């Protein structure tokens, strides 16, 4: 546990009850945010969050914490902009310092064609409520003086898009702030409690089987990150999800401030600075689907080389840590949220490499669905039916490097 959790956050642990109104499987950001919003916005507190390890131990505690809404389709822009706005108020709302820092989000462009496409995207962003503007090379250089605009002679930068409201927040603090907010209103959080099966009666789910025995539930929601295929399989569902590892690393302390989140659309990496001054670098998913949490030299070498091309100062720093999470990737790079063909069984998944930024809005919307039984308009486009109805929400802008 870190200092914040030890000194500040107080969670109460309970014996599991035999039955709850709502059982949420997975104590990551999305599961806990749903529990938090059920309790705070709808007064629904007979809720259990079941986590097989420890809360935040999945992708919600492994990500690079980028928050932005510069997406490529109207449905996603509106959805993520709502989350950008909710994140900005989350500290005040939870009375916990989640280290939310508005830094701005840059996407570097390395060809005329990329500039044209990004300009169209930024206009779409403006039209649907997200503030994304285009920057010239000179404006970019004044924001990031360290940048080599010639890209080592091979990857010249032609321009960039910039979203000033782009932000970061400390991931474990987000998880614990939401857990505490739910828990103090009566939600039970059970760690080391794995769901091993679902209780099914005819066409409907009536509860879960755990390593501590069965628990009945009015509604069961799956929020299990990269392990969703196994969980959905328990309900007899086959999802259009493939799980891929995603790696990231941090360097030692860089003595200057680097106050922006910067991604390169061609070199496919992104970089920011942590509150401790470390440079935090991420890239694309590993191509091979896998559940392996191993991180490797190949990723480190290729990612570091690309990052140094644009930011030569990185070559003077040392790598401190490297890690991996397992990402639930959809074919259209959009989430799957809502009801499933199995009664009383809901899912929030397909969060891939982009779901940290969606934690507040994802939980808010799923809680509204559970409380009212009606799918809110904001998440209707992300329902699982879209695959059957040929209504994919294709948006490569979900991955930070596109
Ligand atoms: C390296 C990396 C960098 C990333 N960077 C960003 C970023 O900068 N910005 C961004 O927006 N997103 C980012 N992401 C993606 C983001 O982290 C995830 O999309 C998000 O955290 C998903 O949250 P979740 O609650 O759905 O899943 P998780 O946080 O993975 O939580 C799922 C939980 O379910 C539990 N679980 C699984 N199976 C069971 C079971 N059978 N019973 C009980 N519990 C179970 C797991 O232990 C886990 O704790 C990144 C991901 C990685 C790996």
PDB file of N, CA and C in Angstrom, residues 13 23 65 73 105 119-120 129 135 148 161 185 188 207 210 228 258 285 290 299 309 318 332 372 389:
ATOM      1  N   UNK A  13     -14.298  -3.769   5.637  1.00  0.00           N
ATOM      2  CA  UNK A  13     -14.422  -5.101   5.031  1.00  0.00           C
ATOM      3  C   UNK A  13     -15.578  -5.832   5.700  1.00  0.00           C
ATOM      4  N   UNK A  23     -24.499  -7.465  -8.090  1.00  0.00           N
ATOM      5  CA  UNK A  23     -23.129  -7.960  -7.902  1.00  0.00           C
ATOM      6  C   UNK A  23     -22.300  -7.508  -9.104  1.00  0.00           C
ATOM      7  N   UNK A  65      -2.406   6.602 -17.625  1.00  0.00           N
ATOM      8  CA  UNK A  65      -3.252   7.650 -17.022  1.00  0.00           C
ATOM      9  C   UNK A  65      -3.637   8.818 -17.941  1.00  0.00           C
ATOM     10  N   UNK A  73     -14.985   9.836 -33.879  1.00  0.00           N
ATOM     11  CA  UNK A  73     -16.396   9.732 -34.296  1.00  0.00           C
ATOM     12  C   UNK A  73     -17.260  10.478 -33.270  1.00  0.00           C
ATOM     13  N   UNK A 105      -2.960  17.655 -24.436  1.00  0.00           N
ATOM     14  CA  UNK A 105      -2.621  16.430 -25.154  1.00  0.00           C
ATOM     15  C   UNK A 105      -2.242  16.782 -26.592  1.00  0.00           C
ATOM     16  N   UNK A 119      -6.674  17.704 -39.137  1.00  0.00           N
ATOM     17  CA  UNK A 119      -7.456  18.954 -39.138  1.00  0.00           C
ATOM     18  C   UNK A 119      -8.946  18.625 -39.224  1.00  0.00           C
ATOM     19  N   UNK A 120      -9.278  17.670 -40.070  1.00  0.00           N
ATOM     20  CA  UNK A 120     -10.695  17.272 -40.187  1.00  0.00           C
ATOM     21  C   UNK A 120     -11.181  16.722 -38.845  1.00  0.00           C
ATOM     22  N   UNK A 129     -18.113  19.166 -29.175  1.00  0.00           N
ATOM     23  CA  UNK A 129     -17.881  19.611 -27.799  1.00  0.00           C
ATOM     24  C   UNK A 129     -16.508  19.372 -27.231  1.00  0.00           C
ATOM     25  N   UNK A 135      -1.779  23.032 -34.260  1.00  0.00           N
ATOM     26  CA  UNK A 135      -0.614  23.862 -33.934  1.00  0.00           C
ATOM     27  C   UNK A 135       0.379  23.835 -35.087  1.00  0.00           C
ATOM     28  N   UNK A 148      12.946  17.428 -31.235  1.00  0.00           N
ATOM     29  CA  UNK A 148      13.702  17.541 -32.485  1.00  0.00           C
ATOM     30  C   UNK A 148      12.675  17.514 -33.621  1.00  0.00           C
ATOM     31  N   UNK A 161      -1.843  18.331 -33.434  1.00  0.00           N
ATOM     32  CA  UNK A 161      -3.111  18.779 -32.854  1.00  0.00           C
ATOM     33  C   UNK A 161      -2.903  18.863 -31.346  1.00  0.00           C
ATOM     34  N   UNK A 185     -20.896   4.442   1.700  1.00  0.00           N
ATOM     35  CA  UNK A 185     -22.360   4.524   1.556  1.00  0.00           C
ATOM     36  C   UNK A 185     -23.012   3.152   1.666  1.00  0.00           C
ATOM     37  N   UNK A 188     -20.422  -3.210  -0.405  1.00  0.00           N
ATOM     38  CA  UNK A 188     -19.419  -4.175   0.078  1.00  0.00           C
ATOM     39  C   UNK A 188     -18.369  -4.411  -1.003  1.00  0.00           C
ATOM     40  N   UNK A 207     -27.137 -15.103 -10.128  1.00  0.00           N
ATOM     41  CA  UNK A 207     -26.096 -14.909  -9.124  1.00  0.00           C
ATOM     42  C   UNK A 207     -24.757 -15.396  -9.635  1.00  0.00           C
ATOM     43  N   UNK A 210     -18.593 -18.271  -6.308  1.00  0.00           N
ATOM     44  CA  UNK A 210     -17.263 -17.729  -5.998  1.00  0.00           C
ATOM     45  C   UNK A 210     -16.449 -18.774  -5.236  1.00  0.00           C
ATOM     46  N   UNK A 228     -12.393 -10.902 -19.874  1.00  0.00           N
ATOM     47  CA  UNK A 228     -13.843 -10.938 -20.100  1.00  0.00           C
ATOM     48  C   UNK A 228     -14.292 -12.153 -20.910  1.00  0.00           C
ATOM     49  N   UNK A 258       8.115  18.563 -17.873  1.00  0.00           N
ATOM     50  CA  UNK A 258       7.619  18.191 -19.203  1.00  0.00           C
ATOM     51  C   UNK A 258       6.105  18.148 -19.070  1.00  0.00           C
ATOM     52  N   UNK A 285      -0.294  -2.090 -28.601  1.00  0.00           N
ATOM     53  CA  UNK A 285      -0.416  -3.434 -28.022  1.00  0.00           C
ATOM     54  C   UNK A 285       0.597  -4.389 -28.662  1.00  0.00           C
ATOM     55  N   UNK A 290      -2.568 -12.657 -26.106  1.00  0.00           N
ATOM     56  CA  UNK A 290      -2.008 -13.473 -25.023  1.00  0.00           C
ATOM     57  C   UNK A 290      -2.547 -12.981 -23.683  1.00  0.00           C
ATOM     58  N   UNK A 299      10.161  -4.877 -26.808  1.00  0.00           N
ATOM     59  CA  UNK A 299       9.298  -3.692 -26.685  1.00  0.00           C
ATOM     60  C   UNK A 299      10.123  -2.489 -26.221  1.00  0.00           C
ATOM     61  N   UNK A 309      14.045   9.370 -30.963  1.00  0.00           N
ATOM     62  CA  UNK A 309      14.087  10.044 -32.264  1.00  0.00           C
ATOM     63  C   UNK A 309      13.514  11.456 -32.173  1.00  0.00           C
ATOM     64  N   UNK A 318      17.610   6.570 -17.556  1.00  0.00           N
ATOM     65  CA  UNK A 318      17.650   5.110 -17.417  1.00  0.00           C
ATOM     66  C   UNK A 318      16.257   4.541 -17.205  1.00  0.00           C
ATOM     67  N   UNK A 332     -13.564  -2.813 -33.561  1.00  0.00           N
ATOM     68  CA  UNK A 332     -13.756  -1.422 -33.994  1.00  0.00           C
ATOM     69  C   UNK A 332     -13.136  -0.408 -33.029  1.00  0.00           C
ATOM     70  N   UNK A 372     -32.349   2.310 -13.815  1.00  0.00           N
ATOM     71  CA  UNK A 372     -33.595   2.607 -14.537  1.00  0.00           C
ATOM     72  C   UNK A 372     -34.054   1.460 -15.433  1.00  0.00           C
ATOM     73  N   UNK A 389     -25.970  -5.948 -35.978  1.00  0.00           N
ATOM     74  CA  UNK A 389     -26.693  -5.043 -36.881  1.00  0.00           C
ATOM     75  C   UNK A 389     -25.791  -4.327 -37.878  1.00  0.00           C
TER      76      UNK A 389
END
